[in-house]
Coordinates of C-alpha atoms in Angstrom, one line a residue:
M1 CA 84.3 147.2 161.9
V2 CA 84.8 143.5 160.8
L3 CA 86.5 142.7 164.1
K4 CA 83.6 144.3 166.1
K5 CA 81.1 142.2 164.2
L6 CA 83.1 139.0 164.8
I7 CA 83.3 139.7 168.5
F8 CA 79.4 140.4 168.7
F9 CA 78.7 137.4 166.7
S10 CA 81.0 135.3 169.2
I11 CA 79.2 136.7 172.3
C12 CA 75.8 135.9 170.7
L13 CA 76.7 132.2 170.2
M14 CA 77.9 131.9 173.7
V15 CA 74.7 133.4 175.0
L16 CA 72.6 130.8 172.8
S17 CA 74.4 128.0 174.2
V18 CA 72.5 128.2 177.6
V19 CA 69.3 127.1 175.8
F20 CA 71.0 123.7 174.8
S21 CA 71.1 121.0 177.5
A22 CA 72.8 118.3 175.5
Y23 CA 76.3 118.3 174.6
A24 CA 78.8 115.6 173.4
G25 CA 82.3 117.0 173.6
N26 CA 84.9 115.6 171.2
K27 CA 83.8 112.0 169.9
R28 CA 86.1 109.5 168.5
G29 CA 85.3 108.6 164.9
A30 CA 83.4 111.8 164.3
T31 CA 83.7 114.0 161.1
S32 CA 83.4 117.6 161.1
I33 CA 83.0 120.6 158.8
S34 CA 83.8 124.2 160.1
I35 CA 82.9 127.5 158.4
N36 CA 85.4 130.2 159.7
G37 CA 85.9 134.0 159.3
G38 CA 88.5 136.2 160.8
Y39 CA 91.6 138.4 160.2
Y40 CA 95.0 137.7 158.3
S41 CA 98.0 139.7 159.1
F42 CA 101.0 139.7 156.7
E43 CA 104.5 140.3 158.0
G44 CA 105.5 143.9 157.1
N45 CA 108.2 143.3 154.7
Q46 CA 105.9 141.4 152.4
D47 CA 104.1 144.7 151.3
Y48 CA 100.7 143.1 151.5
K49 CA 97.7 144.7 153.3
D50 CA 96.1 142.8 156.2
N51 CA 92.4 142.0 155.6
F52 CA 89.7 139.6 156.6
A53 CA 90.0 135.9 156.1
A54 CA 87.3 133.3 155.1
G55 CA 87.9 129.6 155.5
L56 CA 86.7 126.1 155.5
R57 CA 87.8 123.1 157.6
V58 CA 86.9 119.5 157.2
G59 CA 88.1 117.1 160.1
Y60 CA 88.1 113.6 161.5
N61 CA 88.6 112.4 165.0
F62 CA 90.8 109.3 165.4
T63 CA 90.2 109.3 169.2
E64 CA 88.7 111.7 171.7
N65 CA 91.9 113.5 171.9
W66 CA 93.6 113.1 168.4
G67 CA 92.1 114.4 165.3
T68 CA 93.1 115.9 161.8
E69 CA 91.6 118.7 159.6
L70 CA 92.0 119.8 156.0
F71 CA 91.7 123.5 155.7
F72 CA 91.5 126.3 153.2
N73 CA 91.6 130.0 153.8
Y74 CA 91.1 133.0 151.3
V75 CA 92.4 136.7 152.0
P76 CA 91.4 139.3 149.4
S77 CA 94.5 141.6 150.1
K78 CA 96.3 144.4 148.3
Y79 CA 100.0 144.8 147.0
E80 CA 100.8 147.9 148.5
P81 CA 103.4 149.4 146.0
N82 CA 100.8 149.7 143.2
N83 CA 97.6 148.9 145.3
G84 CA 97.1 146.0 143.0
D85 CA 94.8 143.1 144.0
N86 CA 96.4 140.1 145.7
N87 CA 94.1 137.1 146.2
F88 CA 95.9 135.2 149.0
Y89 CA 95.3 131.4 149.5
F90 CA 96.5 129.2 152.2
A91 CA 95.6 125.5 152.4
G92 CA 96.9 122.3 154.0
I93 CA 96.5 119.7 156.7
E94 CA 96.8 119.9 160.5
G95 CA 97.0 117.5 163.4
L96 CA 95.0 118.4 166.5
Y97 CA 95.3 117.4 170.1
H98 CA 92.3 118.2 172.3
F99 CA 92.3 118.6 176.0
M100 CA 89.3 117.7 178.2
P101 CA 87.4 116.1 175.2
E102 CA 84.4 115.0 177.3
S103 CA 83.5 118.6 178.4
R104 CA 81.6 121.3 176.7
F105 CA 84.6 123.4 176.5
V106 CA 87.6 121.6 174.5
P107 CA 90.7 123.4 174.1
F108 CA 93.3 122.2 171.6
L109 CA 96.8 122.6 170.0
A110 CA 97.4 122.4 166.3
L111 CA 100.4 121.8 164.0
G112 CA 100.3 121.6 160.3
I113 CA 101.8 121.9 156.8
G114 CA 100.5 123.4 153.7
A115 CA 101.1 125.9 151.0
T116 CA 100.3 129.5 150.3
H117 CA 99.6 131.3 146.9
Y118 CA 99.9 135.0 146.0
S119 CA 98.1 136.3 142.8
S120 CA 99.9 139.7 142.7
D121 CA 102.4 140.8 140.2
D122 CA 105.2 141.1 143.0
T123 CA 108.1 140.0 141.1
Y124 CA 110.3 139.6 144.3
L125 CA 108.0 137.0 145.9
V126 CA 107.6 133.5 144.8
P127 CA 103.9 133.1 144.1
S128 CA 103.4 129.7 145.5
K129 CA 105.4 128.6 148.7
F130 CA 105.5 125.7 151.1
A131 CA 104.3 126.7 154.5
I132 CA 104.0 125.5 158.1
D133 CA 101.8 126.5 160.8
Y134 CA 101.0 126.0 164.5
G135 CA 98.6 127.4 167.2
A136 CA 95.8 126.8 169.4
G137 CA 92.1 127.1 169.7
F138 CA 89.0 125.9 171.5
K139 CA 85.7 124.4 170.6
Y140 CA 82.6 125.1 172.7
Y141 CA 79.9 122.7 172.2
L142 CA 76.3 124.3 172.0
S143 CA 74.7 120.8 171.4
D144 CA 75.6 117.2 170.4
N145 CA 76.5 118.3 166.8
I146 CA 77.2 122.0 166.9
A147 CA 80.1 124.0 168.4
F148 CA 81.5 127.5 168.4
R149 CA 85.2 127.5 167.7
A150 CA 88.0 130.0 167.8
D151 CA 91.5 129.5 166.3
V152 CA 94.8 131.4 166.1
R153 CA 97.7 130.2 164.0
H154 CA 101.3 131.5 163.4
V155 CA 101.7 130.9 159.7
L156 CA 105.3 130.5 158.4
P157 CA 105.5 130.7 154.5
L158 CA 109.0 129.9 153.1
G159 CA 110.2 131.8 150.1
D160 CA 112.0 134.9 148.6
S161 CA 112.0 138.4 150.1
E162 CA 113.0 141.6 148.6
K163 CA 114.7 142.7 151.7
Y164 CA 116.7 139.6 152.0
G165 CA 118.1 139.1 148.7
H166 CA 115.9 136.3 147.3
N167 CA 116.7 133.9 150.0
P168 CA 114.6 130.7 149.4
D169 CA 115.1 129.7 153.0
F170 CA 113.7 133.0 154.4
V171 CA 110.5 132.4 156.8
H172 CA 107.8 135.0 156.9
N173 CA 105.9 135.5 160.1
D174 CA 102.0 136.0 159.5
L175 CA 99.2 135.6 161.9
L176 CA 95.8 134.1 161.2
A177 CA 92.9 134.4 163.8
T178 CA 89.3 133.2 163.1
V179 CA 86.2 132.2 164.7
G180 CA 83.5 130.0 163.3
I181 CA 80.9 127.2 163.7
L182 CA 81.7 123.6 163.7
F183 CA 79.2 120.8 162.6
T184 CA 79.8 117.2 163.6
A185 CA 78.3 113.8 162.5
G186 CA 78.8 110.3 163.7
G187 CA 81.3 109.3 166.3
K188 CA 81.1 107.3 169.4
E189 CA 80.9 108.5 173.1
K190 CA 83.9 107.6 175.1
V191 CA 83.8 104.1 176.3
V192 CA 84.1 103.8 180.1
D193 CA 84.4 101.0 182.7
S194 CA 81.7 101.8 185.1
D195 CA 82.4 99.0 187.5
N196 CA 86.2 99.2 187.2
D197 CA 86.8 95.6 186.5
G198 CA 89.0 96.0 183.5
V199 CA 86.3 95.3 180.9
L200 CA 84.8 98.4 179.1
D201 CA 81.1 98.8 179.2
D202 CA 80.4 98.3 175.6
V203 CA 81.4 94.7 175.9
D204 CA 80.7 94.0 179.6
E205 CA 78.0 91.5 180.1
C206 CA 77.9 92.0 183.7
P207 CA 78.3 95.8 184.1
N208 CA 77.6 96.0 187.9
T209 CA 80.3 93.7 189.2
P210 CA 81.2 94.5 192.8
L211 CA 84.6 96.2 193.2
G212 CA 87.6 93.9 193.5
V213 CA 85.9 90.8 192.2
A214 CA 87.9 88.8 189.5
V215 CA 86.0 88.6 186.1
D216 CA 86.4 86.8 182.8
Q217 CA 86.8 88.4 179.4
D218 CA 83.1 89.3 179.3
G219 CA 83.4 91.2 182.6
C220 CA 81.4 88.5 184.6
P221 CA 82.6 87.2 187.8
L222 CA 84.4 83.9 187.8
D223 CA 82.5 80.7 188.3
S224 CA 85.2 78.1 188.6
D225 CA 82.9 75.1 189.2
K226 CA 80.4 76.1 186.6
D227 CA 77.6 75.6 189.0
G228 CA 75.9 79.0 188.2
V229 CA 77.0 80.8 191.4
F230 CA 79.9 83.2 191.1
D231 CA 83.1 82.4 193.1
Y232 CA 82.9 85.4 195.4
L233 CA 79.4 84.1 196.6
D234 CA 80.0 80.4 196.3
K235 CA 80.4 78.8 199.7
C236 CA 81.2 75.5 198.2
P237 CA 83.6 76.4 195.3
D238 CA 84.5 72.9 194.3
T239 CA 81.1 71.3 193.5
P240 CA 81.5 68.6 191.0
A241 CA 80.2 69.3 187.5
G242 CA 76.4 68.8 186.9
V243 CA 75.5 68.8 190.6
A244 CA 72.4 70.9 191.6
V245 CA 73.2 73.6 194.1
D246 CA 71.4 76.2 196.3
E247 CA 71.9 80.0 196.3
D248 CA 75.1 79.5 198.3
G249 CA 76.6 77.2 195.5
C250 CA 76.5 74.2 197.8
P251 CA 75.0 70.7 196.6
L252 CA 71.4 70.2 197.6
D253 CA 70.6 68.1 200.9
S254 CA 66.9 67.5 200.5
D255 CA 66.5 65.6 203.8
K256 CA 68.9 67.8 205.7
D257 CA 71.0 64.9 206.9
G258 CA 74.3 66.4 206.2
V259 CA 75.0 64.3 203.1
P260 CA 74.3 66.0 199.8
D261 CA 71.8 64.5 197.5
Y262 CA 74.3 63.4 194.9
L263 CA 76.0 61.3 197.5
D264 CA 72.9 60.3 199.5
K265 CA 71.9 56.7 199.0
C266 CA 68.9 57.2 201.4
P267 CA 67.5 60.5 200.2
D268 CA 64.3 60.4 202.4
T269 CA 65.9 60.0 205.8
P270 CA 63.5 61.5 208.5
A271 CA 64.6 64.7 210.0
G272 CA 66.9 64.2 213.1
A273 CA 67.8 60.6 212.2
K274 CA 71.6 60.0 212.5
V275 CA 73.1 58.7 209.3
D276 CA 76.3 57.2 207.9
E277 CA 78.5 58.6 205.2
N278 CA 76.1 57.3 202.6
G279 CA 73.2 59.2 204.2
C280 CA 71.4 56.2 205.4
P281 CA 70.1 55.9 209.0
L282 CA 72.5 54.1 211.4
D283 CA 71.7 50.6 212.6
S284 CA 74.2 50.0 215.5
D285 CA 73.3 46.4 216.2
R286 CA 73.0 45.3 212.6
D287 CA 69.7 43.8 212.9
G288 CA 68.2 45.5 209.9
V289 CA 66.2 47.9 211.9
P290 CA 67.6 51.5 211.9
D291 CA 68.3 53.0 215.2
Y292 CA 65.7 55.6 215.1
L293 CA 63.2 52.8 215.0
D294 CA 64.9 50.2 217.0
K295 CA 63.2 49.7 220.4
C296 CA 65.8 47.1 221.3
P297 CA 69.1 48.7 220.1
D298 CA 71.4 46.2 221.5
S299 CA 70.0 43.0 220.1
P300 CA 72.7 40.2 219.9
A301 CA 74.2 39.5 216.6
A302 CA 72.2 37.1 214.4
V303 CA 69.2 37.1 216.5
V304 CA 66.0 37.3 214.7
V305 CA 64.0 40.4 215.5
D306 CA 60.6 42.0 214.8
K307 CA 59.8 45.3 213.1
D308 CA 60.6 47.1 216.3
G309 CA 64.0 45.5 216.4
C310 CA 63.3 43.4 219.4
P311 CA 64.2 39.4 219.5

């Protein structure tokens, strides 16, 4: 009857999950608490009756994959030879490894150590024993902070046995199967690198860098000449420091004479006028009148000329 109720309860929780649109998966840094119920089966030579189990788990996730849980389980059993009461307790700590931590369905493996305690008057068993356990389970997230979980463990209490001559190294083989509800708090979503530049999104100051572009420690494309234009867009990558540039990263050339402003000694040269390396209009006959104004471009040297460059 108890098992049927647990199965029915599990099915109801799975159906309810369709009304929740948000889910978080297994977050790093999250703490959790789980309330569990299920069934505990003792190995036959222990003379204890199998019964339902109630438990509590408190956990913490170091990463999305790795976590740990403290656990406690209680089983109100019977000691079969005299039908006496036996309150059985199993507590300890486990390490968990989660698969597919970002999905709604998160399976995991578990390995732990702990101790068991029997309250019966069975003189052939040590009342408290060291125990180890291992097993598996899954979490199914119904929302950001609530998940249905199911667990199964092979529990191995170490201790004396009537059938094995009080052997302290004898290992019992018990089985614990539970389902429950897990509540989480805190934690951080898995940090990704959306633009694949090697810098995670939570510290990336330029999150949309084109694929293959070299970036600095802040995730921004390199700007070797510090002119404000990233290298992958800069058509003039060696611009001197402090020089004003255009959108292509090239120094400004206000008069369009081919000599950038920071080198141009004649920054207002008329359009189309030929200039020298200093950006000044040519004066082929050295008469002081630039060629583009000189109506007598071949005046002899040292001849005095008028404003038109003529003798």
